[in-house]
mmCIF file of C-alpha atoms in Angstrom:
data_model
loop_
_atom_site.group_PDB
_atom_site.id
_atom_site.type_symbol
_atom_site.label_atom_id
_atom_site.label_comp_id
_atom_site.label_asym_id
_atom_site.label_seq_id
_atom_site.Cartn_x
_atom_site.Cartn_y
_atom_site.Cartn_z
ATOM 1 C CA MET A 9 -32.601 63.353 -25.661
ATOM 2 C CA ARG A 10 -32.529 63.209 -21.878
ATOM 3 C CA GLY A 11 -29.242 61.564 -20.885
ATOM 4 C CA GLY A 12 -29.503 58.229 -22.656
ATOM 5 C CA LYS A 13 -26.527 57.495 -24.897
ATOM 6 C CA LEU A 14 -24.591 60.445 -23.460
ATOM 7 C CA LEU A 15 -24.852 58.864 -20.029
ATOM 8 C CA ASP A 16 -24.211 55.298 -21.186
ATOM 9 C CA LYS A 17 -20.613 56.050 -22.235
ATOM 10 C CA TYR A 18 -19.668 56.658 -18.588
ATOM 11 C CA PHE A 19 -20.684 53.159 -17.416
ATOM 12 C CA PRO A 20 -17.901 50.614 -17.971
ATOM 13 C CA GLU A 21 -18.948 46.972 -18.397
ATOM 14 C CA GLY A 22 -20.195 45.417 -15.148
ATOM 15 C CA THR A 23 -21.041 48.683 -13.365
ATOM 16 C CA VAL A 24 -24.852 48.505 -13.555
ATOM 17 C CA LEU A 25 -25.969 46.458 -10.564
ATOM 18 C CA TYR A 26 -29.169 45.197 -8.950
ATOM 19 C CA ARG A 27 -29.594 43.618 -5.521
ATOM 20 C CA ASP A 28 -32.757 42.681 -3.654
ATOM 21 C CA ASP A 29 -31.313 44.405 -0.609
ATOM 22 C CA VAL A 30 -28.196 45.516 1.249
ATOM 23 C CA ALA A 31 -27.570 45.494 4.992
ATOM 24 C CA ASP A 32 -27.041 49.269 5.210
ATOM 25 C CA TRP A 33 -25.700 52.320 3.407
ATOM 26 C CA GLN A 34 -22.073 51.258 3.970
ATOM 27 C CA GLU A 35 -22.697 48.004 2.140
ATOM 28 C CA ALA A 36 -24.459 49.938 -0.633
ATOM 29 C CA VAL A 37 -21.345 52.109 -1.045
ATOM 30 C CA ASP A 38 -19.128 48.999 -1.070
ATOM 31 C CA VAL A 39 -21.315 47.288 -3.694
ATOM 32 C CA VAL A 40 -21.700 50.300 -6.003
ATOM 33 C CA THR A 41 -17.970 51.130 -5.927
ATOM 34 C CA ALA A 42 -16.613 47.549 -6.159
ATOM 35 C CA PRO A 43 -16.705 47.285 -9.986
ATOM 36 C CA LEU A 44 -14.919 50.641 -10.370
ATOM 37 C CA VAL A 45 -12.220 49.524 -7.909
ATOM 38 C CA LYS A 46 -11.871 46.181 -9.715
ATOM 39 C CA LEU A 47 -11.550 47.941 -13.088
ATOM 40 C CA GLY A 48 -8.920 50.316 -11.710
ATOM 41 C CA ARG A 49 -11.146 53.382 -12.281
ATOM 42 C CA ILE A 50 -11.031 54.387 -8.590
ATOM 43 C CA ARG A 51 -8.836 53.480 -5.626
ATOM 44 C CA THR A 52 -10.111 52.162 -2.302
ATOM 45 C CA SER A 53 -9.194 55.553 -0.841
ATOM 46 C CA TYR A 54 -12.060 57.021 -2.912
ATOM 47 C CA VAL A 55 -14.497 54.535 -1.349
ATOM 48 C CA ASP A 56 -13.241 55.515 2.106
ATOM 49 C CA ALA A 57 -13.651 59.215 1.273
ATOM 50 C CA ILE A 58 -17.257 58.672 0.165
ATOM 51 C CA LYS A 59 -18.093 56.868 3.413
ATOM 52 C CA GLU A 60 -16.394 59.549 5.485
ATOM 53 C CA SER A 61 -18.360 62.256 3.682
ATOM 54 C CA ILE A 62 -21.671 60.473 4.352
ATOM 55 C CA ARG A 63 -20.782 59.960 8.033
ATOM 56 C CA LYS A 64 -20.167 63.677 8.581
ATOM 57 C CA PRO A 65 -22.999 65.995 9.648
ATOM 58 C CA GLY A 66 -24.949 66.901 6.522
ATOM 59 C CA GLY A 67 -23.675 63.809 4.705
ATOM 60 C CA THR A 68 -27.171 63.132 3.415
ATOM 61 C CA TYR A 69 -26.701 65.997 0.930
ATOM 62 C CA ILE A 70 -26.042 63.287 -1.665
ATOM 63 C CA ASP A 71 -29.764 62.367 -1.465
ATOM 64 C CA LEU A 72 -31.178 63.817 -4.699
ATOM 65 C CA GLY A 73 -34.775 62.935 -3.826
ATOM 66 C CA GLN A 74 -37.022 60.251 -5.338
ATOM 67 C CA GLY A 75 -34.922 57.577 -3.557
ATOM 68 C CA ILE A 76 -31.806 58.458 -5.571
ATOM 69 C CA ALA A 77 -28.370 59.193 -4.070
ATOM 70 C CA LEU A 78 -25.164 60.335 -5.758
ATOM 71 C CA ALA A 79 -22.115 58.972 -3.939
ATOM 72 C CA HIS A 80 -18.963 60.915 -4.783
ATOM 73 C CA SER A 81 -15.921 62.658 -3.377
ATOM 74 C CA ARG A 82 -13.050 64.877 -4.533
ATOM 75 C CA PRO A 83 -11.027 63.589 -7.516
ATOM 76 C CA GLU A 84 -7.799 63.668 -5.519
ATOM 77 C CA ALA A 85 -9.324 61.136 -3.091
ATOM 78 C CA GLY A 86 -8.598 58.420 -5.647
ATOM 79 C CA VAL A 87 -10.237 58.834 -9.062
ATOM 80 C CA VAL A 88 -8.174 57.220 -11.814
ATOM 81 C CA ALA A 89 -10.652 57.502 -14.729
ATOM 82 C CA THR A 90 -13.949 59.335 -15.117
ATOM 83 C CA SER A 91 -16.818 56.869 -14.819
ATOM 84 C CA LEU A 92 -20.140 55.984 -13.217
ATOM 85 C CA SER A 93 -21.623 52.950 -11.554
ATOM 86 C CA VAL A 94 -25.123 52.403 -10.217
ATOM 87 C CA LEU A 95 -26.826 50.103 -7.738
ATOM 88 C CA LYS A 96 -30.591 49.626 -7.604
ATOM 89 C CA VAL A 97 -31.992 47.760 -4.598
ATOM 90 C CA GLY A 98 -35.403 46.163 -4.229
ATOM 91 C CA ARG A 99 -35.690 47.284 -0.599
ATOM 92 C CA PRO A 100 -34.528 50.814 0.218
ATOM 93 C CA PHE A 101 -31.727 51.387 2.720
ATOM 94 C CA LEU A 102 -31.338 54.431 4.989
ATOM 95 C CA LEU A 103 -28.651 56.872 3.926
ATOM 96 C CA ALA A 104 -26.469 57.742 6.951
ATOM 97 C CA ASP A 105 -28.940 55.596 8.959
ATOM 98 C CA SER A 106 -31.512 58.403 8.671
ATOM 99 C CA PRO A 107 -35.191 57.449 8.331
ATOM 100 C CA ASP A 108 -35.627 60.718 6.396
ATOM 101 C CA HIS A 109 -33.398 59.413 3.595
ATOM 102 C CA PRO A 110 -34.566 56.052 2.184
ATOM 103 C CA ILE A 111 -32.534 55.233 -0.930
ATOM 104 C CA SER A 112 -33.259 52.640 -3.606
ATOM 105 C CA THR A 113 -30.855 53.816 -6.345
ATOM 106 C CA MET A 114 -27.267 54.854 -5.649
ATOM 107 C CA PHE A 115 -24.993 56.197 -8.352
ATOM 108 C CA CYS A 116 -21.245 56.451 -7.799
ATOM 109 C CA LEU A 117 -19.757 59.392 -9.657
ATOM 110 C CA ALA A 118 -16.012 59.408 -10.229
ATOM 111 C CA ALA A 119 -14.690 62.417 -12.127
ATOM 112 C CA GLN A 120 -10.990 63.008 -12.786
ATOM 113 C CA ASP A 121 -11.207 66.784 -13.085
ATOM 114 C CA SER A 122 -13.651 69.692 -13.136
ATOM 115 C CA ASP A 123 -14.264 69.468 -16.908
ATOM 116 C CA SER A 124 -15.204 65.786 -16.827
ATOM 117 C CA HIS A 125 -17.143 66.384 -13.604
ATOM 118 C CA LEU A 126 -19.239 69.056 -15.300
ATOM 119 C CA SER A 127 -19.889 66.945 -18.407
ATOM 120 C CA LEU A 128 -20.781 63.887 -16.352
ATOM 121 C CA MET A 129 -23.053 65.870 -14.024
ATOM 122 C CA GLN A 130 -24.849 67.494 -16.967
ATOM 123 C CA SER A 131 -25.562 64.091 -18.533
ATOM 124 C CA LEU A 132 -26.674 62.604 -15.230
ATOM 125 C CA ALA A 133 -28.797 65.642 -14.335
ATOM 126 C CA ALA A 134 -30.525 65.516 -17.727
ATOM 127 C CA PHE A 135 -31.329 61.849 -17.177
ATOM 128 C CA LEU A 136 -32.476 62.225 -13.557
ATOM 129 C CA SER A 137 -34.534 65.372 -14.123
ATOM 130 C CA ASP A 138 -36.799 63.455 -16.495
ATOM 131 C CA ALA A 139 -39.872 62.333 -14.503
ATOM 132 C CA GLY A 140 -40.300 59.335 -16.809
ATOM 133 C CA ASN A 141 -36.779 58.153 -16.046
ATOM 134 C CA GLN A 142 -37.364 58.601 -12.296
ATOM 135 C CA ASP A 143 -40.546 56.547 -12.557
ATOM 136 C CA ARG A 144 -38.827 53.835 -14.604
ATOM 137 C CA LEU A 145 -35.908 53.705 -12.148
ATOM 138 C CA GLY A 146 -38.365 53.166 -9.319
ATOM 139 C CA LYS A 147 -39.867 50.130 -11.054
ATOM 140 C CA VAL A 148 -36.626 48.358 -12.027
ATOM 141 C CA SER A 149 -36.402 44.790 -10.725
ATOM 142 C CA ASN A 150 -33.138 43.551 -12.278
ATOM 143 C CA ALA A 151 -29.842 44.713 -13.774
ATOM 144 C CA GLU A 152 -30.952 44.181 -17.389
ATOM 145 C CA GLU A 153 -33.927 46.536 -16.956
ATOM 146 C CA LEU A 154 -31.626 49.099 -15.364
ATOM 147 C CA LYS A 155 -29.134 48.819 -18.254
ATOM 148 C CA THR A 156 -31.958 49.306 -20.751
ATOM 149 C CA ILE A 157 -33.140 52.497 -19.062
ATOM 150 C CA LEU A 158 -29.613 53.910 -18.965
ATOM 151 C CA LYS A 159 -28.928 53.094 -22.630
ATOM 152 C CA GLU A 160 -32.162 54.314 -24.172
ATOM 153 C CA GLU A 161 -32.372 57.752 -25.653
ATOM 154 C CA ARG A 162 -35.248 59.642 -24.093
#
């Protein structure tokens, strides 16, 4: 198994999103975090902390390669409950407005503490390190396809 069901438990209902495009990376952060804010899993201060982190020099460190970014910040910035959300876009946006960092899939990781952070990261890393999953993520064209990929055991 490469993520699959282990990963699925971290996505509350309504947190797997698809858009044809977003205006820029800030809008991508707003879109990917909105369901977690609405569900009370994170506070708006967490969204602000993510944006601030990306704006800083080196903020593109969240680019994992293959067009995938992992938006996150420190738990004390406003995590209420450990969870994930994801946004896949049809047209890549530029992370931190850098042409070297085109992103088409952005995950938002919200971990309450170091234990849940480690567990969540292990599940996500297992999923993302699978070349088949990377390829399938790249071809997604709607939210249902994205949900299927995240729920399947690989």
